[in-house]
Tab-separated table of C-alpha atoms in Angstrom:
chain	number	residue	atom	x	y	z
A	1	MET	CA	58.076	105.989	79.757
A	2	LYS	CA	56.908	106.584	76.360
A	3	ILE	CA	56.257	104.872	73.282
A	4	THR	CA	56.109	105.025	69.460
A	5	LEU	CA	55.013	102.981	66.830
A	6	ILE	CA	56.939	103.153	63.486
A	7	HIS	CA	54.156	102.931	61.059
A	8	PRO	CA	55.854	100.834	57.506
A	9	GLY	CA	55.426	104.013	55.524
A	10	ARG	CA	58.162	104.897	56.249
A	11	LEU	CA	60.198	102.219	54.158
A	12	LEU	CA	57.226	101.303	52.081
A	13	PRO	CA	55.962	103.170	48.878
A	14	GLY	CA	52.239	101.869	48.519
A	15	LEU	CA	51.380	100.165	51.689
A	16	SER	CA	48.518	97.728	51.278
A	17	ALA	CA	45.056	96.998	53.332
A	18	GLN	CA	46.481	94.287	55.210
A	19	GLN	CA	49.630	95.835	55.965
A	20	LEU	CA	48.053	98.802	57.603
A	21	ALA	CA	45.630	96.369	59.264
A	22	ALA	CA	48.485	95.260	60.735
A	23	TYR	CA	50.129	98.104	61.969
A	24	GLU	CA	46.874	99.842	63.240
A	25	GLY	CA	45.836	96.158	65.075
A	26	LEU	CA	48.983	96.593	67.298
A	27	ARG	CA	48.580	99.644	67.038
A	28	SER	CA	45.288	99.276	68.781
A	29	VAL	CA	46.607	96.992	71.671
A	30	PHE	CA	48.907	99.390	72.475
A	31	GLN	CA	46.275	102.186	73.351
A	32	ILE	CA	44.575	99.772	75.368
A	33	GLY	CA	47.636	99.521	77.423
A	34	ALA	CA	48.695	103.868	77.346
A	35	ASP	CA	45.197	103.841	78.729
A	36	ASP	CA	45.724	101.479	81.865
A	37	PRO	CA	47.485	104.124	84.662
A	38	SER	CA	48.432	100.357	85.959
A	39	CYS	CA	50.775	99.422	82.919
A	40	GLY	CA	52.772	103.300	83.439
A	41	PHE	CA	53.167	103.931	79.112
A	42	ALA	CA	52.308	106.469	77.027
A	43	LEU	CA	51.921	106.097	73.689
A	44	ALA	CA	54.342	109.544	71.699
A	45	GLU	CA	52.927	110.458	67.979
A	46	ASP	CA	57.035	110.440	66.608
A	47	ILE	CA	60.139	109.179	67.771
A	48	GLU	CA	62.302	112.311	69.028
A	49	ALA	CA	59.861	112.257	71.661
A	50	ALA	CA	60.075	108.605	72.241
A	51	ASP	CA	61.715	106.958	75.022
A	52	LEU	CA	61.167	103.107	73.002
A	53	ALA	CA	60.234	102.890	69.557
A	54	ILE	CA	58.821	99.539	68.196
A	55	PHE	CA	58.958	98.693	64.567
A	56	PRO	CA	56.261	95.814	63.953
A	57	ARG	CA	57.394	93.281	61.414
A	58	SER	CA	54.574	90.589	60.104
A	59	TYR	CA	54.498	88.392	56.854
A	60	VAL	CA	52.886	91.542	55.184
A	61	THR	CA	56.128	93.729	55.765
A	62	GLY	CA	58.528	91.205	54.241
A	63	GLY	CA	61.543	89.220	55.375
A	64	TRP	CA	63.945	91.598	53.672
A	65	LEU	CA	63.318	94.893	55.515
A	66	MET	CA	65.193	94.257	58.164
A	67	GLY	CA	68.037	94.936	56.557
A	68	ASP	CA	66.700	97.883	54.422
A	69	PHE	CA	65.847	99.235	57.113
A	70	ARG	CA	69.223	99.243	59.188
A	71	ARG	CA	70.939	101.352	56.521
A	72	THR	CA	67.824	103.918	56.683
A	73	SER	CA	68.937	107.602	58.174
A	74	LEU	CA	65.672	106.783	60.711
A	75	TYR	CA	67.539	103.813	62.205
A	76	ARG	CA	70.995	105.299	62.324
A	77	SER	CA	69.746	107.951	63.803
A	78	PHE	CA	67.462	106.492	66.806
A	79	ARG	CA	68.994	103.044	66.206
A	80	ASP	CA	69.771	102.663	70.612
A	81	LYS	CA	65.452	103.186	70.845
A	82	ILE	CA	64.583	100.831	68.049
A	83	GLN	CA	63.386	97.656	69.123
A	84	ALA	CA	61.403	95.052	66.468
A	85	TYR	CA	58.171	93.112	67.282
A	86	SER	CA	57.911	90.266	64.972
A	87	THR	CA	55.326	87.583	64.344
A	88	ASP	CA	57.227	85.612	61.388
A	89	ASP	CA	57.996	82.393	61.942
A	90	ASN	CA	61.897	82.002	61.980
A	91	ASP	CA	62.604	85.236	61.648
A	92	PHE	CA	66.494	85.921	62.325
A	93	PRO	CA	66.774	88.623	64.595
A	94	ALA	CA	68.454	91.443	62.081
A	95	LEU	CA	67.237	93.686	64.882
A	96	PRO	CA	67.632	93.516	68.914
A	97	GLY	CA	63.514	93.281	69.827
A	98	LEU	CA	60.660	90.388	70.308
A	99	TYR	CA	60.432	87.399	68.059
A	100	ALA	CA	56.924	85.625	68.951
A	101	GLY	CA	57.929	82.125	66.218
A	102	ALA	CA	62.291	82.961	67.174
A	103	ARG	CA	64.137	79.408	67.363
A	104	LYS	CA	66.303	78.673	70.399
A	105	ALA	CA	69.699	79.530	68.421
A	106	TYR	CA	68.399	82.326	67.376
A	107	ALA	CA	67.783	83.467	71.328
A	108	ARG	CA	72.024	82.791	71.721
A	109	THR	CA	72.731	85.877	69.497
A	110	GLY	CA	71.905	87.861	72.462
A	111	TRP	CA	69.738	90.182	69.980
A	112	CYS	CA	66.541	88.610	70.442
A	113	ALA	CA	63.813	87.000	73.193
A	114	ALA	CA	61.188	85.080	72.806
A	115	ALA	CA	57.643	87.012	72.376
A	116	HIS	CA	53.830	86.340	73.214
A	117	TYR	CA	51.857	87.206	69.967
A	118	ILE	CA	49.844	90.384	70.420
A	119	SER	CA	46.357	89.872	69.660
A	120	GLY	CA	45.356	91.721	66.883
A	121	SER	CA	48.858	92.089	65.516
A	122	PHE	CA	48.862	89.033	63.279
A	123	VAL	CA	46.273	88.039	60.782
A	124	GLU	CA	42.996	88.296	62.052
A	125	ARG	CA	41.433	88.888	65.793
A	126	PHE	CA	38.668	86.580	66.690
A	127	ASP	CA	36.980	87.851	69.705
A	128	PHE	CA	36.114	84.666	70.630
A	129	GLU	CA	32.896	84.342	73.053
A	130	VAL	CA	33.698	82.566	76.831
A	131	LEU	CA	30.493	80.381	77.263
A	132	PRO	CA	31.315	78.399	80.653
A	133	PHE	CA	33.146	75.070	80.909
A	134	ARG	CA	29.336	73.242	80.912
A	135	GLU	CA	28.370	74.871	78.297
A	136	ARG	CA	30.995	73.562	75.772
A	137	ASP	CA	29.974	69.798	74.374
A	138	ILE	CA	34.331	69.089	72.629
A	139	PHE	CA	36.481	67.711	74.851
A	140	PHE	CA	38.789	68.785	72.691
A	141	SER	CA	40.139	70.057	68.772
A	142	PHE	CA	42.160	70.783	66.711
A	143	VAL	CA	41.363	72.744	63.375
A	144	GLY	CA	44.531	73.494	61.251
A	145	SER	CA	47.770	71.298	58.789
A	146	SER	CA	49.010	68.687	59.227
A	147	SER	CA	51.516	69.953	57.129
A	148	THR	CA	53.821	72.252	58.958
A	149	HIS	CA	55.302	69.344	61.116
A	150	PRO	CA	55.213	65.867	61.666
A	151	VAL	CA	53.404	65.978	64.783
A	152	ARG	CA	50.743	67.559	63.293
A	153	GLU	CA	49.958	63.833	61.358
A	154	LYS	CA	49.754	62.183	64.347
A	155	ILE	CA	46.946	65.052	65.881
A	156	VAL	CA	44.771	64.448	62.846
A	157	ALA	CA	45.015	60.952	62.884
A	158	LEU	CA	43.398	60.992	66.274
A	159	SER	CA	39.656	59.869	67.175
A	160	HIS	CA	37.433	61.025	69.748
A	161	PRO	CA	33.551	60.298	69.371
A	162	SER	CA	33.455	64.074	71.318
A	163	ALA	CA	36.937	65.434	69.623
A	164	LEU	CA	36.382	67.765	66.281
A	165	ILE	CA	39.864	67.062	64.463
A	166	HIS	CA	39.589	68.540	61.078
A	167	ASP	CA	43.342	69.222	58.261
A	168	SER	CA	43.212	72.382	57.149
A	169	CYS	CA	46.023	71.553	54.651
A	170	LYS	CA	48.192	68.218	53.972
A	171	LYS	CA	51.331	68.239	52.447
A	172	GLY	CA	50.927	69.190	48.911
A	173	GLN	CA	48.179	70.885	48.931
A	174	PRO	CA	47.972	74.709	48.890
A	175	ALA	CA	48.475	76.877	52.098
A	176	TRP	CA	44.990	78.035	53.607
A	177	TRP	CA	46.648	81.759	53.012
A	178	SER	CA	46.468	81.025	49.648
A	179	LYS	CA	43.723	79.676	49.536
A	180	THR	CA	39.986	82.080	48.014
A	181	PRO	CA	38.591	84.265	49.907
A	182	ALA	CA	35.557	82.292	50.936
A	183	GLU	CA	38.227	79.286	51.114
A	184	ALA	CA	39.667	81.167	53.739
A	185	ARG	CA	37.023	82.055	55.722
A	186	SER	CA	35.605	79.016	55.902
A	187	LEU	CA	38.472	77.388	57.779
A	188	GLN	CA	38.323	80.428	60.156
A	189	ASP	CA	34.610	80.028	61.256
A	190	LEU	CA	35.280	76.510	61.354
A	191	TYR	CA	38.247	77.332	64.114
A	192	LYS	CA	36.136	79.798	66.349
A	193	ARG	CA	33.543	77.794	66.229
A	194	ALA	CA	35.570	74.820	67.063
A	195	VAL	CA	37.172	77.041	69.698
A	196	THR	CA	34.634	78.101	71.211
A	197	LYS	CA	33.190	75.026	72.351
A	198	SER	CA	35.966	72.992	72.812
A	199	ARG	CA	36.995	72.378	76.245
A	200	PHE	CA	40.638	71.685	75.536
A	201	VAL	CA	42.648	72.756	72.279
A	202	LEU	CA	45.655	70.929	71.495
A	203	CYS	CA	48.727	73.698	70.407
A	204	PRO	CA	51.066	71.497	69.070
A	205	ARG	CA	54.313	73.952	67.166
A	206	GLY	CA	53.945	74.615	63.365
A	207	VAL	CA	56.524	76.230	61.218
A	208	SER	CA	57.963	77.726	64.451
A	209	PRO	CA	58.375	76.463	67.506
A	210	SER	CA	55.921	79.195	68.744
A	211	SER	CA	51.716	79.119	67.857
A	212	ILE	CA	49.623	82.080	68.266
A	213	ARG	CA	46.684	79.266	68.985
A	214	LEU	CA	48.195	78.887	72.297
A	215	PHE	CA	46.973	82.627	73.048
A	216	GLU	CA	44.130	82.975	71.178
A	217	VAL	CA	42.816	79.428	73.202
A	218	MET	CA	43.534	81.139	76.420
A	219	GLU	CA	42.082	84.338	75.361
A	220	ALA	CA	38.818	81.783	74.650
A	221	GLY	CA	38.725	80.183	77.889
A	222	CYS	CA	39.635	77.389	76.828
A	223	VAL	CA	42.556	74.518	78.663
A	224	PRO	CA	45.588	74.747	75.939
A	225	VAL	CA	47.814	71.087	75.244
A	226	LEU	CA	51.017	72.112	74.841
A	227	ILE	CA	52.233	69.286	72.264
């Protein structure tokens, strides 16, 4: 099978650095798979030569693009090949494809399937150092916002002498992505240090039912605790 990724520049003029980074991050992961013979697929440079074309979706491409994309000649010509891959919270499946944060009700439409977050396609790749269990001195941790779901408010109220709990954003406060670059970097560094040194990491839902936290935690060699 030959797979191609549809470059967002085919729809969006003047791409931002974030938009290009999201596309390139996803492409790099697919390249790793294409270089592994056991994966059974190759990357095609254009949609004409591909058996499957993936349209990457992320916050940086904006929710309105699905409808616009369906009106393009590209979609009309190759609609049978095109599938979306979305990391948006509660993204409505205007295209068939894989949706990492889709609600259960959306899955019933038959247009989408639940998916995991592909590392590198969403916000930032952390490249965790995987420490042996005995070198992890934090029993459990949670670094995240309490404002995205009530279950998180209960988590940040927990107390344990060997735990690290940090509320990055209470209700009414600016979300982490609207903070200054220095503030955002500080939170990302704290999260990375906490996950690297933790034995267990609490993984509650947030705005959407799923969270990239679950997959990052496993990548770091921690035990995820699903809530």
